[in-house]
């Protein structure tokens, strides 16, 4: 089992607890701030500031917080600490950029959705007028409404990996590699759509170290590497990422809506205890074969649902 340890400030520790709110475990170890499980990764945070990541994708999950750890600990040496974000040039937020983001990787039910979208600099005022911003600050009805406008004029690529296909791929491919391959494919699609126009840059909402990302796509026939930047919370650095995130979130919500209509159950997002009950109902109806049509089976929620269902 892979392990990663970071040391963060009390402020970052609280921010992490809020970030993992939907994945919190009911019990916290002695001296602990919180314990959570997101997909295949266990996160244990201690009041001392130490945060332990354990699991198949521990490195990718820890990478989300590396810059926070470096920046928030006074006097902490940066030597040998891998850089997460790539420095953005001055005025980057005014450039013509392809942005990409993913949704659904931490949700037990629903697809893994990746979207890349191209925003020409001339379109930035329009996007602001439409209300494009960080999707985490938007309610779902607004996300759906804005996404309907965006898809009518923004060149974009939307890739949906539904649970059945996800479950077939996952045993031989980590989620990190799966996401990297999807981002690379979506970016390639958009670059083809906008030819002969060449974007000034590409910005990927950061989910792992750049070196790891490029390692993941090294077996791909078309590797998008030129003018690629990585930023955590990329929505705040360019509206292209915010637009991609909104389109992806809308598609993910549509996936859950379709699943709800098909099953007659309200299919929730996230990986909290509420999804275990729904998963248990599906197990009783048709076992793992039925549940696998709607859920990412490698999540710990599967075992919890089996216990509830008496399997």
PDB file of C-alpha atoms in Angstrom:
ATOM      1  CA  UNK A   1       0.000   0.000   0.000  1.00  0.00           C
ATOM      2  CA  UNK A   2       1.362   3.408  -1.005  1.00  0.00           C
ATOM      3  CA  UNK A   3       1.850   5.970   1.763  1.00  0.00           C
ATOM      4  CA  UNK A   4       2.365   9.738   1.601  1.00  0.00           C
ATOM      5  CA  UNK A   5       2.751  12.119   4.560  1.00  0.00           C
ATOM      6  CA  UNK A   6       2.382  15.914   4.544  1.00  0.00           C
ATOM      7  CA  UNK A   7       2.651  18.498   7.310  1.00  0.00           C
ATOM      8  CA  UNK A   8       0.246  21.433   7.049  1.00  0.00           C
ATOM      9  CA  UNK A   9      -0.851  24.450   9.090  1.00  0.00           C
ATOM     10  CA  UNK A  10      -3.966  24.481  11.316  1.00  0.00           C
ATOM     11  CA  UNK A  11      -5.702  26.638   8.697  1.00  0.00           C
ATOM     12  CA  UNK A  12      -4.966  24.142   5.917  1.00  0.00           C
ATOM     13  CA  UNK A  13      -5.973  21.271   8.204  1.00  0.00           C
ATOM     14  CA  UNK A  14      -9.407  22.860   8.623  1.00  0.00           C
ATOM     15  CA  UNK A  15      -9.633  23.484   4.879  1.00  0.00           C
ATOM     16  CA  UNK A  16      -8.866  19.814   4.269  1.00  0.00           C
ATOM     17  CA  UNK A  17     -11.562  18.719   6.693  1.00  0.00           C
ATOM     18  CA  UNK A  18     -14.108  20.813   4.821  1.00  0.00           C
ATOM     19  CA  UNK A  19     -12.873  19.469   1.472  1.00  0.00           C
ATOM     20  CA  UNK A  20     -13.308  15.854   2.621  1.00  0.00           C
ATOM     21  CA  UNK A  21     -16.622  16.513   4.365  1.00  0.00           C
ATOM     22  CA  UNK A  22     -18.533  14.055   2.170  1.00  0.00           C
ATOM     23  CA  UNK A  23     -15.972  11.316   2.813  1.00  0.00           C
ATOM     24  CA  UNK A  24     -15.517  11.574   6.602  1.00  0.00           C
ATOM     25  CA  UNK A  25     -15.424   8.379   8.642  1.00  0.00           C
ATOM     26  CA  UNK A  26     -17.540   8.204  11.811  1.00  0.00           C
ATOM     27  CA  UNK A  27     -14.505   7.530  14.014  1.00  0.00           C
ATOM     28  CA  UNK A  28     -11.339   9.610  14.398  1.00  0.00           C
ATOM     29  CA  UNK A  29      -8.141   8.098  15.897  1.00  0.00           C
ATOM     30  CA  UNK A  30      -6.674   9.481  19.143  1.00  0.00           C
ATOM     31  CA  UNK A  31      -5.062  12.844  18.489  1.00  0.00           C
ATOM     32  CA  UNK A  32      -6.772  13.026  15.161  1.00  0.00           C
ATOM     33  CA  UNK A  33      -8.478  15.959  13.468  1.00  0.00           C
ATOM     34  CA  UNK A  34     -10.449  13.775  11.052  1.00  0.00           C
ATOM     35  CA  UNK A  35     -10.354  10.523   9.109  1.00  0.00           C
ATOM     36  CA  UNK A  36     -11.804  10.111   5.636  1.00  0.00           C
ATOM     37  CA  UNK A  37     -11.876   7.687   2.738  1.00  0.00           C
ATOM     38  CA  UNK A  38     -12.042   9.035  -0.813  1.00  0.00           C
ATOM     39  CA  UNK A  39     -12.235   6.302  -3.421  1.00  0.00           C
ATOM     40  CA  UNK A  40      -9.216   4.036  -2.710  1.00  0.00           C
ATOM     41  CA  UNK A  41      -7.389   6.490  -0.443  1.00  0.00           C
ATOM     42  CA  UNK A  42      -7.594   6.708   3.350  1.00  0.00           C
ATOM     43  CA  UNK A  43      -6.787  10.169   4.717  1.00  0.00           C
ATOM     44  CA  UNK A  44      -5.948  10.550   8.396  1.00  0.00           C
ATOM     45  CA  UNK A  45      -5.231  14.043   9.708  1.00  0.00           C
ATOM     46  CA  UNK A  46      -3.758  14.724  13.147  1.00  0.00           C
ATOM     47  CA  UNK A  47      -3.936  17.814  15.336  1.00  0.00           C
ATOM     48  CA  UNK A  48      -0.143  18.037  15.034  1.00  0.00           C
ATOM     49  CA  UNK A  49      -0.575  18.943  11.356  1.00  0.00           C
ATOM     50  CA  UNK A  50       0.570  15.585  10.017  1.00  0.00           C
ATOM     51  CA  UNK A  51      -1.687  14.151   7.303  1.00  0.00           C
ATOM     52  CA  UNK A  52      -1.294  10.518   6.221  1.00  0.00           C
ATOM     53  CA  UNK A  53      -2.512   9.334   2.806  1.00  0.00           C
ATOM     54  CA  UNK A  54      -2.751   5.564   2.302  1.00  0.00           C
ATOM     55  CA  UNK A  55      -3.958   3.621  -0.704  1.00  0.00           C
ATOM     56  CA  UNK A  56      -3.583   2.941  -4.399  1.00  0.00           C
ATOM     57  CA  UNK A  57      -3.699   6.607  -5.439  1.00  0.00           C
ATOM     58  CA  UNK A  58      -2.163   8.123  -2.288  1.00  0.00           C
ATOM     59  CA  UNK A  59       0.450  10.075  -4.245  1.00  0.00           C
ATOM     60  CA  UNK A  60      -2.133  11.722  -6.497  1.00  0.00           C
ATOM     61  CA  UNK A  61      -4.347  12.657  -3.561  1.00  0.00           C
ATOM     62  CA  UNK A  62      -1.446  14.058  -1.541  1.00  0.00           C
ATOM     63  CA  UNK A  63      -0.348  16.013  -4.603  1.00  0.00           C
ATOM     64  CA  UNK A  64      -3.490  18.127  -4.290  1.00  0.00           C
ATOM     65  CA  UNK A  65      -2.078  19.558  -1.051  1.00  0.00           C
ATOM     66  CA  UNK A  66       1.687  19.666  -1.661  1.00  0.00           C
ATOM     67  CA  UNK A  67       1.786  23.366  -2.399  1.00  0.00           C
ATOM     68  CA  UNK A  68      -0.348  24.096   0.657  1.00  0.00           C
ATOM     69  CA  UNK A  69       2.057  22.130   2.797  1.00  0.00           C
ATOM     70  CA  UNK A  70       5.108  23.948   1.462  1.00  0.00           C
ATOM     71  CA  UNK A  71       3.532  27.392   1.688  1.00  0.00           C
ATOM     72  CA  UNK A  72       1.886  27.033   5.083  1.00  0.00           C
ATOM     73  CA  UNK A  73       4.772  25.766   7.209  1.00  0.00           C
ATOM     74  CA  UNK A  74       7.154  28.640   8.107  1.00  0.00           C
ATOM     75  CA  UNK A  75      10.770  27.813   7.359  1.00  0.00           C
ATOM     76  CA  UNK A  76       9.923  24.478   5.764  1.00  0.00           C
ATOM     77  CA  UNK A  77      12.640  23.628   3.270  1.00  0.00           C
ATOM     78  CA  UNK A  78      11.422  23.397  -0.304  1.00  0.00           C
ATOM     79  CA  UNK A  79      14.427  21.373  -1.391  1.00  0.00           C
ATOM     80  CA  UNK A  80      13.471  18.030  -2.954  1.00  0.00           C
ATOM     81  CA  UNK A  81       9.762  18.882  -2.656  1.00  0.00           C
ATOM     82  CA  UNK A  82       8.016  18.232  -5.972  1.00  0.00           C
ATOM     83  CA  UNK A  83       6.319  21.253  -7.546  1.00  0.00           C
ATOM     84  CA  UNK A  84       2.619  20.804  -8.126  1.00  0.00           C
ATOM     85  CA  UNK A  85       1.550  23.906 -10.019  1.00  0.00           C
ATOM     86  CA  UNK A  86       3.409  25.204 -13.056  1.00  0.00           C
ATOM     87  CA  UNK A  87       4.026  28.979 -12.899  1.00  0.00           C
ATOM     88  CA  UNK A  88       1.580  30.908 -15.054  1.00  0.00           C
ATOM     89  CA  UNK A  89       2.806  33.826 -17.162  1.00  0.00           C
ATOM     90  CA  UNK A  90       1.670  37.327 -16.280  1.00  0.00           C
ATOM     91  CA  UNK A  91      -1.758  38.114 -17.699  1.00  0.00           C
ATOM     92  CA  UNK A  92      -2.544  34.427 -18.275  1.00  0.00           C
ATOM     93  CA  UNK A  93      -6.215  34.951 -17.360  1.00  0.00           C
ATOM     94  CA  UNK A  94      -6.625  37.164 -20.447  1.00  0.00           C
ATOM     95  CA  UNK A  95      -5.185  34.610 -22.892  1.00  0.00           C
ATOM     96  CA  UNK A  96      -6.996  32.333 -25.359  1.00  0.00           C
ATOM     97  CA  UNK A  97      -6.855  28.994 -23.545  1.00  0.00           C
ATOM     98  CA  UNK A  98      -8.119  25.418 -23.605  1.00  0.00           C
ATOM     99  CA  UNK A  99      -9.098  24.444 -20.067  1.00  0.00           C
ATOM    100  CA  UNK A 100      -9.890  20.945 -18.834  1.00  0.00           C
ATOM    101  CA  UNK A 101     -11.433  19.528 -15.688  1.00  0.00           C
ATOM    102  CA  UNK A 102     -13.046  16.336 -14.440  1.00  0.00           C
ATOM    103  CA  UNK A 103     -16.057  15.508 -12.288  1.00  0.00           C
ATOM    104  CA  UNK A 104     -17.245  12.301 -10.648  1.00  0.00           C
ATOM    105  CA  UNK A 105     -13.934  10.721  -9.655  1.00  0.00           C
ATOM    106  CA  UNK A 106     -14.864  10.917  -5.976  1.00  0.00           C
ATOM    107  CA  UNK A 107     -18.485   9.908  -6.418  1.00  0.00           C
ATOM    108  CA  UNK A 108     -19.506   6.276  -5.951  1.00  0.00           C
ATOM    109  CA  UNK A 109     -22.449   6.557  -8.321  1.00  0.00           C
ATOM    110  CA  UNK A 110     -22.369   8.088 -11.764  1.00  0.00           C
ATOM    111  CA  UNK A 111     -19.827   8.531 -14.533  1.00  0.00           C
ATOM    112  CA  UNK A 112     -16.289   9.849 -14.535  1.00  0.00           C
ATOM    113  CA  UNK A 113     -16.642  12.915 -16.743  1.00  0.00           C
ATOM    114  CA  UNK A 114     -13.824  14.902 -18.335  1.00  0.00           C
ATOM    115  CA  UNK A 115     -14.349  18.066 -20.372  1.00  0.00           C
ATOM    116  CA  UNK A 116     -11.935  20.286 -22.273  1.00  0.00           C
ATOM    117  CA  UNK A 117     -13.178  23.630 -23.603  1.00  0.00           C
ATOM    118  CA  UNK A 118     -11.583  26.382 -25.683  1.00  0.00           C
ATOM    119  CA  UNK A 119     -12.211  30.015 -24.742  1.00  0.00           C
ATOM    120  CA  UNK A 120     -10.947  32.714 -27.068  1.00  0.00           C
ATOM    121  CA  UNK A 121      -9.886  35.896 -25.279  1.00  0.00           C
ATOM    122  CA  UNK A 122     -12.661  37.779 -27.097  1.00  0.00           C
ATOM    123  CA  UNK A 123     -15.230  35.559 -25.370  1.00  0.00           C
ATOM    124  CA  UNK A 124     -14.094  36.248 -21.802  1.00  0.00           C
ATOM    125  CA  UNK A 125     -16.505  39.187 -21.222  1.00  0.00           C
ATOM    126  CA  UNK A 126     -19.418  37.052 -22.468  1.00  0.00           C
ATOM    127  CA  UNK A 127     -18.519  34.201 -20.123  1.00  0.00           C
ATOM    128  CA  UNK A 128     -18.433  36.601 -17.190  1.00  0.00           C
ATOM    129  CA  UNK A 129     -21.832  37.971 -18.224  1.00  0.00           C
ATOM    130  CA  UNK A 130     -23.239  34.428 -18.364  1.00  0.00           C
ATOM    131  CA  UNK A 131     -22.058  33.874 -14.794  1.00  0.00           C
ATOM    132  CA  UNK A 132     -19.162  31.503 -15.465  1.00  0.00           C
ATOM    133  CA  UNK A 133     -17.112  31.023 -12.308  1.00  0.00           C
ATOM    134  CA  UNK A 134     -15.993  28.250  -9.955  1.00  0.00           C
ATOM    135  CA  UNK A 135     -18.735  25.604 -10.173  1.00  0.00           C
ATOM    136  CA  UNK A 136     -18.316  24.872  -6.456  1.00  0.00           C
ATOM    137  CA  UNK A 137     -19.838  28.311  -5.811  1.00  0.00           C
ATOM    138  CA  UNK A 138     -22.850  27.557  -8.015  1.00  0.00           C
ATOM    139  CA  UNK A 139     -26.075  25.693  -7.292  1.00  0.00           C
ATOM    140  CA  UNK A 140     -26.903  22.752  -9.560  1.00  0.00           C
ATOM    141  CA  UNK A 141     -29.824  24.477 -11.389  1.00  0.00           C
ATOM    142  CA  UNK A 142     -27.535  27.395 -12.290  1.00  0.00           C
ATOM    143  CA  UNK A 143     -24.805  25.018 -13.449  1.00  0.00           C
ATOM    144  CA  UNK A 144     -27.255  23.245 -15.750  1.00  0.00           C
ATOM    145  CA  UNK A 145     -28.604  26.540 -17.122  1.00  0.00           C
ATOM    146  CA  UNK A 146     -25.162  28.043 -17.808  1.00  0.00           C
ATOM    147  CA  UNK A 147     -23.871  24.784 -19.321  1.00  0.00           C
ATOM    148  CA  UNK A 148     -26.745  24.777 -21.830  1.00  0.00           C
ATOM    149  CA  UNK A 149     -25.552  28.184 -23.065  1.00  0.00           C
ATOM    150  CA  UNK A 150     -21.858  27.282 -23.105  1.00  0.00           C
ATOM    151  CA  UNK A 151     -22.201  24.142 -25.243  1.00  0.00           C
ATOM    152  CA  UNK A 152     -23.879  26.161 -28.009  1.00  0.00           C
ATOM    153  CA  UNK A 153     -20.795  28.195 -28.839  1.00  0.00           C
ATOM    154  CA  UNK A 154     -17.678  26.893 -27.045  1.00  0.00           C
ATOM    155  CA  UNK A 155     -15.590  24.272 -28.890  1.00  0.00           C
ATOM    156  CA  UNK A 156     -15.392  21.456 -26.359  1.00  0.00           C
ATOM    157  CA  UNK A 157     -15.000  17.727 -25.867  1.00  0.00           C
ATOM    158  CA  UNK A 158     -17.018  15.800 -23.290  1.00  0.00           C
ATOM    159  CA  UNK A 159     -15.902  12.283 -22.351  1.00  0.00           C
ATOM    160  CA  UNK A 160     -18.153  10.201 -20.123  1.00  0.00           C
ATOM    161  CA  UNK A 161     -16.939   6.902 -18.688  1.00  0.00           C
ATOM    162  CA  UNK A 162     -20.046   5.219 -17.340  1.00  0.00           C
ATOM    163  CA  UNK A 163     -19.682   2.861 -14.353  1.00  0.00           C
ATOM    164  CA  UNK A 164     -19.957  -0.354 -16.370  1.00  0.00           C
ATOM    165  CA  UNK A 165     -17.016   0.636 -18.584  1.00  0.00           C
ATOM    166  CA  UNK A 166     -15.176   2.177 -15.624  1.00  0.00           C
ATOM    167  CA  UNK A 167     -15.409  -1.112 -13.695  1.00  0.00           C
ATOM    168  CA  UNK A 168     -14.060  -3.027 -16.695  1.00  0.00           C
ATOM    169  CA  UNK A 169     -11.042  -0.707 -17.008  1.00  0.00           C
ATOM    170  CA  UNK A 170     -10.259  -0.010 -13.341  1.00  0.00           C
ATOM    171  CA  UNK A 171      -8.665  -3.368 -12.385  1.00  0.00           C
ATOM    172  CA  UNK A 172      -5.870  -2.757 -14.915  1.00  0.00           C
ATOM    173  CA  UNK A 173      -5.636   1.036 -14.759  1.00  0.00           C
ATOM    174  CA  UNK A 174      -5.405   3.384 -11.788  1.00  0.00           C
ATOM    175  CA  UNK A 175      -7.918   6.191 -11.578  1.00  0.00           C
ATOM    176  CA  UNK A 176      -5.043   8.668 -11.948  1.00  0.00           C
ATOM    177  CA  UNK A 177      -3.979   7.165 -15.268  1.00  0.00           C
ATOM    178  CA  UNK A 178      -7.584   6.923 -16.411  1.00  0.00           C
ATOM    179  CA  UNK A 179      -8.112  10.634 -15.769  1.00  0.00           C
ATOM    180  CA  UNK A 180      -4.821  11.591 -17.430  1.00  0.00           C
ATOM    181  CA  UNK A 181      -5.673   9.601 -20.567  1.00  0.00           C
ATOM    182  CA  UNK A 182      -9.142  11.175 -20.713  1.00  0.00           C
ATOM    183  CA  UNK A 183      -7.774  14.711 -20.286  1.00  0.00           C
ATOM    184  CA  UNK A 184      -5.216  14.056 -23.026  1.00  0.00           C
ATOM    185  CA  UNK A 185      -7.899  12.706 -25.381  1.00  0.00           C
ATOM    186  CA  UNK A 186     -10.305  15.591 -24.692  1.00  0.00           C
ATOM    187  CA  UNK A 187      -7.560  18.160 -25.294  1.00  0.00           C
ATOM    188  CA  UNK A 188      -6.652  16.460 -28.560  1.00  0.00           C
ATOM    189  CA  UNK A 189     -10.275  16.548 -29.714  1.00  0.00           C
ATOM    190  CA  UNK A 190     -10.576  20.282 -29.034  1.00  0.00           C
ATOM    191  CA  UNK A 191      -7.288  21.075 -30.750  1.00  0.00           C
ATOM    192  CA  UNK A 192      -8.616  19.320 -33.857  1.00  0.00           C
ATOM    193  CA  UNK A 193     -11.932  21.174 -33.666  1.00  0.00           C
ATOM    194  CA  UNK A 194     -10.349  24.615 -33.575  1.00  0.00           C
ATOM    195  CA  UNK A 195      -7.743  24.052 -36.312  1.00  0.00           C
ATOM    196  CA  UNK A 196      -6.015  26.081 -37.718  1.00  0.00           C
ATOM    197  CA  UNK A 197      -6.378  28.204 -34.570  1.00  0.00           C
ATOM    198  CA  UNK A 198      -3.714  27.440 -31.962  1.00  0.00           C
ATOM    199  CA  UNK A 199      -4.456  28.313 -28.317  1.00  0.00           C
ATOM    200  CA  UNK A 200      -1.976  30.419 -26.418  1.00  0.00           C
ATOM    201  CA  UNK A 201      -1.942  27.790 -23.673  1.00  0.00           C
ATOM    202  CA  UNK A 202      -3.633  24.735 -22.179  1.00  0.00           C
ATOM    203  CA  UNK A 203      -4.561  24.665 -18.496  1.00  0.00           C
ATOM    204  CA  UNK A 204      -5.393  21.415 -16.718  1.00  0.00           C
ATOM    205  CA  UNK A 205      -7.091  21.533 -13.339  1.00  0.00           C
ATOM    206  CA  UNK A 206      -4.390  19.789 -11.339  1.00  0.00           C
ATOM    207  CA  UNK A 207      -5.101  16.347  -9.888  1.00  0.00           C
ATOM    208  CA  UNK A 208      -1.570  14.911  -9.768  1.00  0.00           C
ATOM    209  CA  UNK A 209       2.043  15.915 -10.260  1.00  0.00           C
ATOM    210  CA  UNK A 210       2.881  17.023 -13.830  1.00  0.00           C
ATOM    211  CA  UNK A 211       5.611  14.376 -14.072  1.00  0.00           C
ATOM    212  CA  UNK A 212       3.103  11.686 -13.090  1.00  0.00           C
ATOM    213  CA  UNK A 213       0.556  13.018 -15.579  1.00  0.00           C
ATOM    214  CA  UNK A 214       3.013  12.893 -18.469  1.00  0.00           C
ATOM    215  CA  UNK A 215       4.145   9.424 -17.411  1.00  0.00           C
ATOM    216  CA  UNK A 216       0.527   8.275 -17.536  1.00  0.00           C
ATOM    217  CA  UNK A 217       0.048   9.444 -21.129  1.00  0.00           C
ATOM    218  CA  UNK A 218       3.405   8.286 -22.507  1.00  0.00           C
ATOM    219  CA  UNK A 219       1.762   5.242 -24.127  1.00  0.00           C
ATOM    220  CA  UNK A 220      -0.834   7.375 -25.941  1.00  0.00           C
ATOM    221  CA  UNK A 221      -0.453   7.805 -29.721  1.00  0.00           C
ATOM    222  CA  UNK A 222      -1.223  11.542 -29.527  1.00  0.00           C
ATOM    223  CA  UNK A 223       0.380  13.172 -26.488  1.00  0.00           C
ATOM    224  CA  UNK A 224      -0.594  16.797 -25.844  1.00  0.00           C
ATOM    225  CA  UNK A 225       2.425  18.413 -24.177  1.00  0.00           C
ATOM    226  CA  UNK A 226       3.003  21.808 -25.796  1.00  0.00           C
ATOM    227  CA  UNK A 227       2.191  24.900 -23.690  1.00  0.00           C
ATOM    228  CA  UNK A 228       0.481  22.776 -21.018  1.00  0.00           C
ATOM    229  CA  UNK A 229       0.140  24.261 -17.528  1.00  0.00           C
ATOM    230  CA  UNK A 230      -1.196  22.720 -14.309  1.00  0.00           C
ATOM    231  CA  UNK A 231      -2.948  24.536 -11.480  1.00  0.00           C
ATOM    232  CA  UNK A 232      -4.936  23.363  -8.488  1.00  0.00           C
ATOM    233  CA  UNK A 233      -8.276  25.178  -8.375  1.00  0.00           C
ATOM    234  CA  UNK A 234      -7.754  26.030 -12.023  1.00  0.00           C
ATOM    235  CA  UNK A 235     -11.199  27.687 -12.229  1.00  0.00           C
ATOM    236  CA  UNK A 236      -9.724  30.644 -10.400  1.00  0.00           C
ATOM    237  CA  UNK A 237      -6.896  31.047 -12.901  1.00  0.00           C
ATOM    238  CA  UNK A 238      -8.805  31.005 -16.183  1.00  0.00           C
ATOM    239  CA  UNK A 239     -12.468  30.949 -17.202  1.00  0.00           C
ATOM    240  CA  UNK A 240     -11.726  28.154 -19.689  1.00  0.00           C
ATOM    241  CA  UNK A 241     -11.294  25.728 -16.790  1.00  0.00           C
ATOM    242  CA  UNK A 242     -14.391  27.132 -15.062  1.00  0.00           C
ATOM    243  CA  UNK A 243     -16.400  26.610 -18.261  1.00  0.00           C
ATOM    244  CA  UNK A 244     -15.088  23.056 -18.660  1.00  0.00           C
ATOM    245  CA  UNK A 245     -15.967  22.335 -15.029  1.00  0.00           C
ATOM    246  CA  UNK A 246     -19.524  23.645 -15.472  1.00  0.00           C
ATOM    247  CA  UNK A 247     -20.115  21.563 -18.603  1.00  0.00           C
ATOM    248  CA  UNK A 248     -18.664  18.487 -16.889  1.00  0.00           C
ATOM    249  CA  UNK A 249     -20.736  18.969 -13.745  1.00  0.00           C
ATOM    250  CA  UNK A 250     -23.908  19.386 -15.780  1.00  0.00           C
ATOM    251  CA  UNK A 251     -23.203  16.175 -17.713  1.00  0.00           C
ATOM    252  CA  UNK A 252     -22.452  14.328 -14.472  1.00  0.00           C
ATOM    253  CA  UNK A 253     -25.743  15.506 -12.944  1.00  0.00           C
ATOM    254  CA  UNK A 254     -27.563  14.370 -16.100  1.00  0.00           C
ATOM    255  CA  UNK A 255     -25.966  10.956 -15.653  1.00  0.00           C
ATOM    256  CA  UNK A 256     -27.294  10.712 -12.094  1.00  0.00           C
ATOM    257  CA  UNK A 257     -30.720  11.927 -13.240  1.00  0.00           C
ATOM    258  CA  UNK A 258     -30.893   9.246 -15.930  1.00  0.00           C
ATOM    259  CA  UNK A 259     -29.847   6.588 -13.420  1.00  0.00           C
ATOM    260  CA  UNK A 260     -32.519   7.769 -10.985  1.00  0.00           C
ATOM    261  CA  UNK A 261     -35.190   7.521 -13.677  1.00  0.00           C
ATOM    262  CA  UNK A 262     -33.987   4.061 -14.708  1.00  0.00           C
ATOM    263  CA  UNK A 263     -33.859   2.608 -11.182  1.00  0.00           C
ATOM    264  CA  UNK A 264     -36.745   4.478  -9.582  1.00  0.00           C
ATOM    265  CA  UNK A 265     -34.362   5.476  -6.785  1.00  0.00           C
ATOM    266  CA  UNK A 266     -32.775   8.842  -6.071  1.00  0.00           C
ATOM    267  CA  UNK A 267     -29.160   8.206  -7.019  1.00  0.00           C
ATOM    268  CA  UNK A 268     -26.973  10.550  -4.921  1.00  0.00           C
ATOM    269  CA  UNK A 269     -23.517  11.911  -5.618  1.00  0.00           C
ATOM    270  CA  UNK A 270     -20.550  11.607  -3.278  1.00  0.00           C
ATOM    271  CA  UNK A 271     -19.381   8.612  -1.290  1.00  0.00           C
ATOM    272  CA  UNK A 272     -20.968   9.201   2.119  1.00  0.00           C
ATOM    273  CA  UNK A 273     -23.087   6.818   4.150  1.00  0.00           C
ATOM    274  CA  UNK A 274     -26.243   7.862   2.265  1.00  0.00           C
ATOM    275  CA  UNK A 275     -25.026   6.122  -0.895  1.00  0.00           C
ATOM    276  CA  UNK A 276     -24.522   2.840   0.968  1.00  0.00           C
ATOM    277  CA  UNK A 277     -28.260   2.491   1.570  1.00  0.00           C
ATOM    278  CA  UNK A 278     -29.084   3.065  -2.095  1.00  0.00           C
ATOM    279  CA  UNK A 279     -26.357   0.633  -3.140  1.00  0.00           C
ATOM    280  CA  UNK A 280     -27.762  -1.992  -0.741  1.00  0.00           C
ATOM    281  CA  UNK A 281     -31.190  -1.685  -2.387  1.00  0.00           C
ATOM    282  CA  UNK A 282     -29.665  -2.241  -5.815  1.00  0.00           C
ATOM    283  CA  UNK A 283     -27.697  -5.230  -4.523  1.00  0.00           C
ATOM    284  CA  UNK A 284     -30.881  -6.841  -3.250  1.00  0.00           C
ATOM    285  CA  UNK A 285     -32.512  -6.299  -6.642  1.00  0.00           C
ATOM    286  CA  UNK A 286     -29.802  -7.703  -8.852  1.00  0.00           C
ATOM    287  CA  UNK A 287     -26.513  -8.271  -7.063  1.00  0.00           C
ATOM    288  CA  UNK A 288     -23.156  -6.843  -8.137  1.00  0.00           C
ATOM    289  CA  UNK A 289     -24.013  -7.112 -11.832  1.00  0.00           C
ATOM    290  CA  UNK A 290     -26.840  -4.604 -11.396  1.00  0.00           C
ATOM    291  CA  UNK A 291     -24.941  -2.353  -8.977  1.00  0.00           C
ATOM    292  CA  UNK A 292     -22.012  -2.274 -11.395  1.00  0.00           C
ATOM    293  CA  UNK A 293     -24.187  -0.508 -13.983  1.00  0.00           C
ATOM    294  CA  UNK A 294     -24.458   2.505 -11.697  1.00  0.00           C
ATOM    295  CA  UNK A 295     -21.526   2.471  -9.247  1.00  0.00           C
ATOM    296  CA  UNK A 296     -17.727   2.368  -9.184  1.00  0.00           C
ATOM    297  CA  UNK A 297     -17.343  -0.991  -7.483  1.00  0.00           C
ATOM    298  CA  UNK A 298     -13.777  -0.581  -6.163  1.00  0.00           C
ATOM    299  CA  UNK A 299     -14.957   2.078  -3.678  1.00  0.00           C
ATOM    300  CA  UNK A 300     -15.268   0.926  -0.066  1.00  0.00           C
ATOM    301  CA  UNK A 301     -19.005   1.688  -0.307  1.00  0.00           C
ATOM    302  CA  UNK A 302     -19.501  -1.661  -2.063  1.00  0.00           C
ATOM    303  CA  UNK A 303     -18.375  -3.624   0.994  1.00  0.00           C
ATOM    304  CA  UNK A 304     -20.485  -1.411   3.265  1.00  0.00           C
ATOM    305  CA  UNK A 305     -23.549  -1.947   1.068  1.00  0.00           C
ATOM    306  CA  UNK A 306     -22.976  -5.702   1.050  1.00  0.00           C
ATOM    307  CA  UNK A 307     -23.013  -5.721   4.850  1.00  0.00           C
ATOM    308  CA  UNK A 308     -26.233  -3.726   4.920  1.00  0.00           C
ATOM    309  CA  UNK A 309     -27.820  -6.022   2.352  1.00  0.00           C
ATOM    310  CA  UNK A 310     -26.634  -9.125   4.217  1.00  0.00           C
ATOM    311  CA  UNK A 311     -24.442 -10.399   1.382  1.00  0.00           C
TER     312      UNK A 311
END
